PDB file of C-alpha atoms and ligand atoms in Angstrom:
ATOM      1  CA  UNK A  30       8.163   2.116  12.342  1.00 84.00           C
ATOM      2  CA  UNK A  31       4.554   0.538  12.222  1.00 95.00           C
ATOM      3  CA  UNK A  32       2.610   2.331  14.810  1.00 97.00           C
ATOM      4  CA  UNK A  33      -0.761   1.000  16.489  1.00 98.00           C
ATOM      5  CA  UNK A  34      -3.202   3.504  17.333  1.00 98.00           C
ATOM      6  CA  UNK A  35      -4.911   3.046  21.463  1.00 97.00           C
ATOM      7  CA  UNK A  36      -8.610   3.118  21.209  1.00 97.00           C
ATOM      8  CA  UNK A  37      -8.149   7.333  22.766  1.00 97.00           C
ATOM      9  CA  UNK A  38      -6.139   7.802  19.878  1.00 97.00           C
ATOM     10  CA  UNK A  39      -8.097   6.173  17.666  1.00 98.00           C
ATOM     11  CA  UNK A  40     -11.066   8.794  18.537  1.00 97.00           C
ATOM     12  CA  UNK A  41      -8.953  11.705  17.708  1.00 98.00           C
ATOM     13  CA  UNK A  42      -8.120  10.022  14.254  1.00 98.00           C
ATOM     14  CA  UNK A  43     -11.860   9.934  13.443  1.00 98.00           C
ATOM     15  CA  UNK A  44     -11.559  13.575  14.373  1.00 98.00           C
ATOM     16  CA  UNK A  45      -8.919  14.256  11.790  1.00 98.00           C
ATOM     17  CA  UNK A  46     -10.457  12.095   9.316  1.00 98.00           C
ATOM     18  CA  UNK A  47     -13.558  14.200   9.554  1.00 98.00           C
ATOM     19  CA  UNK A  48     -11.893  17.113   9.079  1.00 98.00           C
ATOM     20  CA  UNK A  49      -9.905  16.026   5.835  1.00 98.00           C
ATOM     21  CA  UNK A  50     -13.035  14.864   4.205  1.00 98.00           C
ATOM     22  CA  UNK A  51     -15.209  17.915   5.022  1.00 98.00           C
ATOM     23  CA  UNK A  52     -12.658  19.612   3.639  1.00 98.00           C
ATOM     24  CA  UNK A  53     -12.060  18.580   0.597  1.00 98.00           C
ATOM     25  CA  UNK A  54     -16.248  18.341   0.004  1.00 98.00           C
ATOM     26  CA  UNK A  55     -16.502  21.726   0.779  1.00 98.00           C
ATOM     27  CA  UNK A  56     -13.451  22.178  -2.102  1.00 98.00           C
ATOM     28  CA  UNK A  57     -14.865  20.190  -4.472  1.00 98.00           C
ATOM     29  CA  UNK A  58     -18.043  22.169  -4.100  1.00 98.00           C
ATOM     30  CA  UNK A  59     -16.805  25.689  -4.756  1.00 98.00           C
ATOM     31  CA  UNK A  60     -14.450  24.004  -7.262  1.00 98.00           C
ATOM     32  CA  UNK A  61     -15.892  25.746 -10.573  1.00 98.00           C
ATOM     33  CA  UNK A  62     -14.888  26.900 -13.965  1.00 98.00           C
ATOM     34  CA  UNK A  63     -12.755  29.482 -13.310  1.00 98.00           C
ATOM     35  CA  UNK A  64     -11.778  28.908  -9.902  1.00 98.00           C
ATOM     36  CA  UNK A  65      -8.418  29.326  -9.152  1.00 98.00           C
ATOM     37  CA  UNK A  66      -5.876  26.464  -7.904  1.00 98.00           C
ATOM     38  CA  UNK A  67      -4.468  29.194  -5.583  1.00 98.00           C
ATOM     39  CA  UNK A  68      -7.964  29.975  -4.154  1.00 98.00           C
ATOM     40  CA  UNK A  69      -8.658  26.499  -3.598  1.00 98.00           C
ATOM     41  CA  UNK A  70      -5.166  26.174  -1.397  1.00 98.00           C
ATOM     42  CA  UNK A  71      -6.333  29.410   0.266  1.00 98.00           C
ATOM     43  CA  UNK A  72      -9.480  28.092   1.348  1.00 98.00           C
ATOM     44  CA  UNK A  73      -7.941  24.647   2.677  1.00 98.00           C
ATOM     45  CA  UNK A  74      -5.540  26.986   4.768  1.00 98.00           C
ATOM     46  CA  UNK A  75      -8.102  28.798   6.247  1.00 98.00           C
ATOM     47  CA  UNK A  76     -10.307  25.684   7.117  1.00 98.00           C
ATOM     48  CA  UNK A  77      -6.863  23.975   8.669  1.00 98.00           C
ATOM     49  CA  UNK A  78      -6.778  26.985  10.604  1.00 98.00           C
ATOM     50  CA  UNK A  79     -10.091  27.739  11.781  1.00 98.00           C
ATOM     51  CA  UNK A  80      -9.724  23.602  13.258  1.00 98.00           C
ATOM     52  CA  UNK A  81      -6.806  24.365  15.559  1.00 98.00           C
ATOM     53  CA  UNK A  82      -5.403  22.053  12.972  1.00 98.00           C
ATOM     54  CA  UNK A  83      -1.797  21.863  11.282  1.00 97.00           C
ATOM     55  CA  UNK A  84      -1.505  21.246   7.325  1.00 96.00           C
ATOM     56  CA  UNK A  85       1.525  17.895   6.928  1.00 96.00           C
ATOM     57  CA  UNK A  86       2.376  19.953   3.770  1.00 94.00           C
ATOM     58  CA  UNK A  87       3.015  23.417   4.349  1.00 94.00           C
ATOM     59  CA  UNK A  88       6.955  22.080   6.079  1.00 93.00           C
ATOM     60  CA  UNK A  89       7.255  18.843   4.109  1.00 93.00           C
ATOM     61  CA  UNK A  90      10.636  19.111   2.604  1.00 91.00           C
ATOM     62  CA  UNK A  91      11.282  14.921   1.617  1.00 90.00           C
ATOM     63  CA  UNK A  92      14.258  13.715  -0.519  1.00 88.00           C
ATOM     64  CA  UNK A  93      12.302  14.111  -4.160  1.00 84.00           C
ATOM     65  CA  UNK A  94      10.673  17.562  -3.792  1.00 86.00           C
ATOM     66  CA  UNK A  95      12.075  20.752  -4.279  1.00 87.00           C
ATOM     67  CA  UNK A  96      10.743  21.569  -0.728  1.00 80.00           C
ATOM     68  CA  UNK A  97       9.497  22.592   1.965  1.00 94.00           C
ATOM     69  CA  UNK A  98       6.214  22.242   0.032  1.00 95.00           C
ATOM     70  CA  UNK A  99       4.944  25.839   0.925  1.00 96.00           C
ATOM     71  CA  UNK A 100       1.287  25.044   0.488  1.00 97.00           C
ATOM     72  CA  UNK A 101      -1.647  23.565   2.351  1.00 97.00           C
ATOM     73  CA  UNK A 102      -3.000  21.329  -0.442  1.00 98.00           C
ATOM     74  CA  UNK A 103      -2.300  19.597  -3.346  1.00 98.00           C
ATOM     75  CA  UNK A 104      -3.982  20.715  -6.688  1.00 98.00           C
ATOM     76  CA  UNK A 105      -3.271  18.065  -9.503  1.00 98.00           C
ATOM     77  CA  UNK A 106      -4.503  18.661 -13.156  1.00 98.00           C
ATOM     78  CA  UNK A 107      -5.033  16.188 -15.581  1.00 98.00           C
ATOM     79  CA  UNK A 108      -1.718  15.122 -16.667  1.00 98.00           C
ATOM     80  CA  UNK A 109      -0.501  16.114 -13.270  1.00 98.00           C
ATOM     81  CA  UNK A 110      -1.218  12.740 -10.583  1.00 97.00           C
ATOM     82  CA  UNK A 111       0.178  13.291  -7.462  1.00 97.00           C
ATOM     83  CA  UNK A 112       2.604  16.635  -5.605  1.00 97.00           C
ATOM     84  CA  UNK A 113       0.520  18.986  -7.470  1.00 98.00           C
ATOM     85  CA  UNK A 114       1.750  22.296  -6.571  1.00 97.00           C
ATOM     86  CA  UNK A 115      -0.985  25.242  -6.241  1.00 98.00           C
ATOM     87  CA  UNK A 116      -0.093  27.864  -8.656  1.00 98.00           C
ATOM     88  CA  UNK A 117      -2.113  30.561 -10.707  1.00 98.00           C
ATOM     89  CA  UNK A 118      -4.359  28.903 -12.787  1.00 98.00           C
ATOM     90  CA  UNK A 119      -7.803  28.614 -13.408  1.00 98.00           C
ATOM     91  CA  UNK A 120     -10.128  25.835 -13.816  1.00 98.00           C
ATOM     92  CA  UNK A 121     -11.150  25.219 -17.461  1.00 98.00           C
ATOM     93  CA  UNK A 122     -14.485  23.890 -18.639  1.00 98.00           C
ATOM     94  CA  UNK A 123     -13.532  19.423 -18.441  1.00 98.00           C
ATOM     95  CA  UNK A 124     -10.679  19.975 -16.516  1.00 98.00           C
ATOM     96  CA  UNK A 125      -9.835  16.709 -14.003  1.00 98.00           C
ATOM     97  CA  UNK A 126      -9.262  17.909 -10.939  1.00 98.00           C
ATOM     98  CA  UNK A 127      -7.775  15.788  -7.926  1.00 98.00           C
ATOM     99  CA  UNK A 128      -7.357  17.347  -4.769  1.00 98.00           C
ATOM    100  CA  UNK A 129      -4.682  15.372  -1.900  1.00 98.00           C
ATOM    101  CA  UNK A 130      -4.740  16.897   1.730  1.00 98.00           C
ATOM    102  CA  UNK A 131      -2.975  16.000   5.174  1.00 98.00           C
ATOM    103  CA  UNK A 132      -3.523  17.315   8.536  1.00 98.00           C
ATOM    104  CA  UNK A 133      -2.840  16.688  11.942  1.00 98.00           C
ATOM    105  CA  UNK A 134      -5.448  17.640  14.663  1.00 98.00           C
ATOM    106  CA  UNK A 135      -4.119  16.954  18.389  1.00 97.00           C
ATOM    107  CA  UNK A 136      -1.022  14.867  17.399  1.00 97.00           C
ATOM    108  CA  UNK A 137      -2.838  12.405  14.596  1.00 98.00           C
ATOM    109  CA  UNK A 138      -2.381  12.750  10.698  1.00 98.00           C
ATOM    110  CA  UNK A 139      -5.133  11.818   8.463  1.00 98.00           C
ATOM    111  CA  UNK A 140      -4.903  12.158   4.686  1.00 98.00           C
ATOM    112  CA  UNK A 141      -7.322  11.781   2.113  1.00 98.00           C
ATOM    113  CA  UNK A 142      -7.620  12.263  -2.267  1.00 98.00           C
ATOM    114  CA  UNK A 143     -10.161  12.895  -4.104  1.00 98.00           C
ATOM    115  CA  UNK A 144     -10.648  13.379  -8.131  1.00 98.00           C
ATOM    116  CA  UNK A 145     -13.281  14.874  -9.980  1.00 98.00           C
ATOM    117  CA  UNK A 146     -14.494  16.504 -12.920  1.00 98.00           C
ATOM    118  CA  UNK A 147     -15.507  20.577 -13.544  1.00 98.00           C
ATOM    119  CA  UNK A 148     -17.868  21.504 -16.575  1.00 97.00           C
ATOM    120  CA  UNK A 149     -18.246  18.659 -18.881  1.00 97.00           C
ATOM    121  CA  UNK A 150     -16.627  15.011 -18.108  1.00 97.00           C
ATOM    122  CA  UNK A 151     -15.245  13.302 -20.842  1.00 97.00           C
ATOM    123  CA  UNK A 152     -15.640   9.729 -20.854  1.00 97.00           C
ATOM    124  CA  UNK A 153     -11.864   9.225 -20.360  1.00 97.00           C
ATOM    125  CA  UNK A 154     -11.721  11.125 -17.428  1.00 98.00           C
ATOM    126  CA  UNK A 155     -14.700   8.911 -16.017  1.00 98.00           C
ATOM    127  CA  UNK A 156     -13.011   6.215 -16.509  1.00 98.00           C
ATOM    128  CA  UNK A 157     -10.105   6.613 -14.542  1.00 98.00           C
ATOM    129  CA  UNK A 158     -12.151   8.280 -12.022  1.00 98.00           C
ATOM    130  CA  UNK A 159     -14.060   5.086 -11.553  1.00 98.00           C
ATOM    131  CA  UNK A 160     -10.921   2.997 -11.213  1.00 98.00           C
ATOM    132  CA  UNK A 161      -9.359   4.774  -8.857  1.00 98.00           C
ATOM    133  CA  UNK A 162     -13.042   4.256  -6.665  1.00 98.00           C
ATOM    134  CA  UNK A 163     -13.100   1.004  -7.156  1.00 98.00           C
ATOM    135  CA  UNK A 164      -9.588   0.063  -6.507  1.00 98.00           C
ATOM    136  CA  UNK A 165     -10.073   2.354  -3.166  1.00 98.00           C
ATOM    137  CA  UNK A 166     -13.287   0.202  -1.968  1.00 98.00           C
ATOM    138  CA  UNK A 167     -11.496  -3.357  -3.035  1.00 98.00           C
ATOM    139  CA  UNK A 168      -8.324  -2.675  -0.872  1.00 98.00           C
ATOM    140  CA  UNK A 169     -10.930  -1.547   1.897  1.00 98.00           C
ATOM    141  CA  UNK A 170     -13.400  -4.724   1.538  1.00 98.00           C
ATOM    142  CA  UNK A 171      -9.636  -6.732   1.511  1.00 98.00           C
ATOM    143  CA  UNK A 172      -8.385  -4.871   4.907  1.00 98.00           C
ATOM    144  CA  UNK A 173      -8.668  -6.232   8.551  1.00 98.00           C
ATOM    145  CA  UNK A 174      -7.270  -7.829  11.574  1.00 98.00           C
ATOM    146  CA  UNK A 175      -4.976 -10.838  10.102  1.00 95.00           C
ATOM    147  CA  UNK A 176      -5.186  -9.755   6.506  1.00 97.00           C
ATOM    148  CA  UNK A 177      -1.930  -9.180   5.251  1.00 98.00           C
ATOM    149  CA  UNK A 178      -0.200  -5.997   2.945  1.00 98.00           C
ATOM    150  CA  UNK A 179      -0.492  -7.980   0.041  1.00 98.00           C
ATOM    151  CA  UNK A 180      -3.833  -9.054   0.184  1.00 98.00           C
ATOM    152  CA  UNK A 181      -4.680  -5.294   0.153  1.00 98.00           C
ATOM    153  CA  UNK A 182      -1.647  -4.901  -3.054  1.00 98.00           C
ATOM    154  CA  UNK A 183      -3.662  -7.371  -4.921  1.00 98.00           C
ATOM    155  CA  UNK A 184      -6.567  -6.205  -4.622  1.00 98.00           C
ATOM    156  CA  UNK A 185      -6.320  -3.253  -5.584  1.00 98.00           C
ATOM    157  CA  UNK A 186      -4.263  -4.185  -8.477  1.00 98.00           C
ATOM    158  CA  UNK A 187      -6.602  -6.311  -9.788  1.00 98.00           C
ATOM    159  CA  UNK A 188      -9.535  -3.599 -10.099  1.00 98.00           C
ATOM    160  CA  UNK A 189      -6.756  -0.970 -11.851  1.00 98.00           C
ATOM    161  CA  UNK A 190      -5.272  -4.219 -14.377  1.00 98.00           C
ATOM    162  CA  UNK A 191      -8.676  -5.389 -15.310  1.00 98.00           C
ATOM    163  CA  UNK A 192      -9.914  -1.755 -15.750  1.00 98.00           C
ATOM    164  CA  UNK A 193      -6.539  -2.383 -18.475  1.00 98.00           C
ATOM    165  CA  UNK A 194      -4.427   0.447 -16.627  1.00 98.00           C
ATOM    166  CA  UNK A 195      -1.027  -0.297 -15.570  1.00 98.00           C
ATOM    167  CA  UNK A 196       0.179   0.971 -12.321  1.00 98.00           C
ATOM    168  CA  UNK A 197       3.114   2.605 -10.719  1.00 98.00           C
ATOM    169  CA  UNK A 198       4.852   1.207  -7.963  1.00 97.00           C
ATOM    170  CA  UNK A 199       6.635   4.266  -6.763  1.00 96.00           C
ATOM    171  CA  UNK A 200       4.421   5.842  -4.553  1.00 97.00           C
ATOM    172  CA  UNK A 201       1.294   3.923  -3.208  1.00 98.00           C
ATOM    173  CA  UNK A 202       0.081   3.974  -0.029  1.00 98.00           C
ATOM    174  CA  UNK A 203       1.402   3.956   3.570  1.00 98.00           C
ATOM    175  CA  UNK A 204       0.726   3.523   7.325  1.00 98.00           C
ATOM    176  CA  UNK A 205      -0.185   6.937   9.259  1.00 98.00           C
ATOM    177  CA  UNK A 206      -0.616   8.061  12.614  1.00 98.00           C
ATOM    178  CA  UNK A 207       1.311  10.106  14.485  1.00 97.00           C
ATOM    179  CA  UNK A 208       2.982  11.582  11.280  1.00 97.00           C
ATOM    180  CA  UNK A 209       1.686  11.263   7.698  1.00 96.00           C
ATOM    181  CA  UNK A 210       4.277   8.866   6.004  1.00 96.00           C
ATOM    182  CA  UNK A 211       4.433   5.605   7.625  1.00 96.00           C
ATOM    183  CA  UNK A 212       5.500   2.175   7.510  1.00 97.00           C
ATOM    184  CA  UNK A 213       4.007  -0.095   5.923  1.00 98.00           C
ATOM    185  CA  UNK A 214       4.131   0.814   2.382  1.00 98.00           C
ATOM    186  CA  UNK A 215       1.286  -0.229   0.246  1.00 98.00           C
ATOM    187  CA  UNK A 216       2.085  -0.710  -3.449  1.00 98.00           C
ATOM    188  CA  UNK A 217      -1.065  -0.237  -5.667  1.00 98.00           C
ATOM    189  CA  UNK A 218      -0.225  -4.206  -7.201  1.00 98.00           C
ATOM    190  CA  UNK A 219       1.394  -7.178  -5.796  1.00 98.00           C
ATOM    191  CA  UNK A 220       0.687 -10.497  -4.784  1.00 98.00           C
ATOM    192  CA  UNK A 221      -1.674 -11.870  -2.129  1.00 98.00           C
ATOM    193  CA  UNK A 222      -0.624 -13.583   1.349  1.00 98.00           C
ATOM    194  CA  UNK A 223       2.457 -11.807   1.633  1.00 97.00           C
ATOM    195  CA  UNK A 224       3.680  -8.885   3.374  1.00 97.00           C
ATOM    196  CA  UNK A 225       3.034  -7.637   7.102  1.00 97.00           C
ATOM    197  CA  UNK A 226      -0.051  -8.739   8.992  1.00 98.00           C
ATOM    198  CA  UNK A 227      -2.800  -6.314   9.575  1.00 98.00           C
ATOM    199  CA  UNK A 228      -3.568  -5.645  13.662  1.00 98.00           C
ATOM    200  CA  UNK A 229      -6.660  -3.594  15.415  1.00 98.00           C
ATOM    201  CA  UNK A 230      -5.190  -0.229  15.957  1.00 98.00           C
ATOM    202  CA  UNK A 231      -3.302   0.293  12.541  1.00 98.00           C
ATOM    203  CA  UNK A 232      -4.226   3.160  10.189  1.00 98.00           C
ATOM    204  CA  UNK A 233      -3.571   2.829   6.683  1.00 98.00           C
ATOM    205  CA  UNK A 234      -4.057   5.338   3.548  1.00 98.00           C
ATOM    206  CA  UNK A 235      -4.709   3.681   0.803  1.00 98.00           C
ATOM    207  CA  UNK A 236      -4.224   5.747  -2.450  1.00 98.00           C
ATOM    208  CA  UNK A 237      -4.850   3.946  -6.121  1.00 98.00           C
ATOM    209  CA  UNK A 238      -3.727   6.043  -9.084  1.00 98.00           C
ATOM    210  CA  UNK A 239      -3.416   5.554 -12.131  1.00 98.00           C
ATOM    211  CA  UNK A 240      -2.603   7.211 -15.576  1.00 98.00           C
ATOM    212  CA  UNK A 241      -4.816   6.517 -19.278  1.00 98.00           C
ATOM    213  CA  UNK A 242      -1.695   5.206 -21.224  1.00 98.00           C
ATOM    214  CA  UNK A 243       1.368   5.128 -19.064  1.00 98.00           C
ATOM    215  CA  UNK A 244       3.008   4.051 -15.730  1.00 98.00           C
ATOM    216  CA  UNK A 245       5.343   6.687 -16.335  1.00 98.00           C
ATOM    217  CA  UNK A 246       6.204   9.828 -14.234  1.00 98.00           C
ATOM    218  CA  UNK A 247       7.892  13.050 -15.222  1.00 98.00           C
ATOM    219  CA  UNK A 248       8.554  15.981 -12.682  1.00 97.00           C
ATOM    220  CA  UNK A 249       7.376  19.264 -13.534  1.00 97.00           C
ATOM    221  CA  UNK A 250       9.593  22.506 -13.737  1.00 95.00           C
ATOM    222  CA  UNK A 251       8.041  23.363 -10.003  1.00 95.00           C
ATOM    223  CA  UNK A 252      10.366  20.533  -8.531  1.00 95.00           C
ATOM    224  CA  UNK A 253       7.135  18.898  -7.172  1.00 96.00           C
ATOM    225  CA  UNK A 254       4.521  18.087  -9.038  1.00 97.00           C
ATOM    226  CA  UNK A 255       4.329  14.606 -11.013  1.00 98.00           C
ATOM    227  CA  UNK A 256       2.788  14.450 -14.645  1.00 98.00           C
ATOM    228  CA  UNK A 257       2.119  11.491 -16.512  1.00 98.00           C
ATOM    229  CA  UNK A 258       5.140  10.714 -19.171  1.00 98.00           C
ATOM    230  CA  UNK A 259       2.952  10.966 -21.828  1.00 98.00           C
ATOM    231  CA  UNK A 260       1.194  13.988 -20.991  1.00 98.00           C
ATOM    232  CA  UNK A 261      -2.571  11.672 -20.964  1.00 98.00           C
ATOM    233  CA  UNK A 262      -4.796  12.122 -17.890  1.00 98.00           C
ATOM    234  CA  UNK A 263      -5.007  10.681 -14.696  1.00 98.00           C
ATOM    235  CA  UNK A 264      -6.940   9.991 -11.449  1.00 98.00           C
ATOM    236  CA  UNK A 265      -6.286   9.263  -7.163  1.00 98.00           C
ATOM    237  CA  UNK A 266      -8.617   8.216  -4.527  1.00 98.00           C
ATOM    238  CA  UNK A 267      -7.496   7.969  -1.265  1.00 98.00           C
ATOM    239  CA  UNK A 268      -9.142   7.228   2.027  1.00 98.00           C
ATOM    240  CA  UNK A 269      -7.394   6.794   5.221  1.00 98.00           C
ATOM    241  CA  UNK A 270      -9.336   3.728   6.924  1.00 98.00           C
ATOM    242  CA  UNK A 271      -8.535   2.145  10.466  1.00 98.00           C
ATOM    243  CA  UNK A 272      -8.190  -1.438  10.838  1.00 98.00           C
ATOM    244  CA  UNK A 273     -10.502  -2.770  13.658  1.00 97.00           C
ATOM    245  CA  UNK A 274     -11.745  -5.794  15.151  1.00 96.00           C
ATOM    246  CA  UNK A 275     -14.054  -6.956  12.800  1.00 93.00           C
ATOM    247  CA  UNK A 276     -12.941  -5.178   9.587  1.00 96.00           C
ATOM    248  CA  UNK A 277     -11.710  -1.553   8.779  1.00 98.00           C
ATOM    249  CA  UNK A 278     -13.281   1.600   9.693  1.00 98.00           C
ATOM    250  CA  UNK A 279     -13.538   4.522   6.546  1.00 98.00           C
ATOM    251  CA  UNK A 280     -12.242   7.718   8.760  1.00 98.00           C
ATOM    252  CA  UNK A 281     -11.975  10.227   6.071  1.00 98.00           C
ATOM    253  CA  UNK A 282     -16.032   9.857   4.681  1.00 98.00           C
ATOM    254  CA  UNK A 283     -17.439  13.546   4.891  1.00 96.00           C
ATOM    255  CA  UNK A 284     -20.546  14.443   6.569  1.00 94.00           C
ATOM    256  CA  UNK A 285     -23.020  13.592   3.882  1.00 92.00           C
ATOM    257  CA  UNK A 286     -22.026  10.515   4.067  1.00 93.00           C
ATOM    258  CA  UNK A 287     -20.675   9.272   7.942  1.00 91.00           C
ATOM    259  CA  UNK A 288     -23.777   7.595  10.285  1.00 75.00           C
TER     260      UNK A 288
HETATM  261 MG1   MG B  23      -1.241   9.495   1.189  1.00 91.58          MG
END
């Protein structure tokens, strides 16, 4: 189902958006050497809380997880990518960190990545970092009203390719609204002009990710989270954007950096 947001609904989703994105800044920032992927998910919970909002992961039980999920965010360490399950262990000096949160604040889903380096970055971990970023603002520039899914696909792509990655196409990104996973999917490659039709009212999350030497996943012992096949790092960045009259509409920028 492809839903289309009304412009009242649309106004809550900006609400939710914020939210995510102050969120996860306020993460990043107490992220430090030493903190502890289990603090981190206690922190989220008590900022989804203190909203009046509900976490999309705490219940989320889908066909490849070992679920219901049990947490409030996901913590993913540098050869894990996406799913990463919280669990006792703290942040080392280097360590790339990417954090992936959902929520729904009166009925609307927003969801929104981030990755990011504690202590010292090494040049690697930049690099995919960067990708990811510019992947993220390429399928945004790409998206609005009559631009199609694979406009967005190639986009993207072609930032990740010509950064000389090579990307996954089982999980991408995906419409949201009403509930986080939507139709339409949007694979992080494909071809332009193909593909369902972008319309004023549709939210998408976009989510590049890639992995230094491999488009290979392997699921950890935890049933959830997903490591790169070849144990190298890897980086997401993921906004959730609105598609509007005249373009698309960033709804998970936090407060340092919305007008
Ligand atoms: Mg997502």
């Amino acid at each position: 189902m492809i839903e289309i947001l009304t412009p009242a609904e649309l106004d809550r989703a900006r609400a939710t958006g914020a939210l995510v994105a102050d969120i996860l800044d306020t993460l990043r920032q107490r992220a430090e050497v030493g903190t502890n992927l289990l603090e981190l998910d206690g922190w989220a919970r008590e900022m989804i809380e203190a909203a009046g909002a509900v976490s999309c992961y705490v219940d989320y039980a889908p066909a490849f997880g070992r679920g219901p999920f049990g947490h409030y965010i996901c913590t993913s360490v540098n050869d894990a990518v996406l799913h990463g399950l919280p669990h006792d262990y703290a942040i080392a000096d280097g360590d790339l960190v990417t954090l992936d949160l959902a929520v729904s604040l009166d009925g609307i889903a927003a969801d929104s990545a981030i990755s990011f380096v504690v202590g010292e970055a090494a040049p690697e971990s930049n690099a995919l970092i960067r990708a990811t970023r510019e992947a993220l603002a390429a399928g945004i520039a790409a998206a609005g009203p009559g631009t199609r899914i694979g406009d967005l696909a190639h986009a993207i792509g072609s930032v990740l390719e010509g950064a000389g990655y090579s990307v996954n196409l089982e999980f991408g990104g995906h419409g949201i609204g009403s509930t986080m996973h939507q139709d339409p999917h949007v694979p992080n490659t494909g071809r332009a002009g193909r593909g369902y039709r972008l319309r004023p009212g549709l939210l998408l999350a976009l989510e590049p990710w890639v992995m230094t030497d491999t488009a290979e996943l392997v699921t950890d012992d935890d049933g959830w989270t997903l490591r790169s096949a070849t144990g190298c790092r890897t980086a997401h960045s993921e906004h959730t954007i609105a598609i509007t009259e005249d373009g698309a509409e960033i709804l998970t920028l936090p407060a340092r950096l919305r007008g």
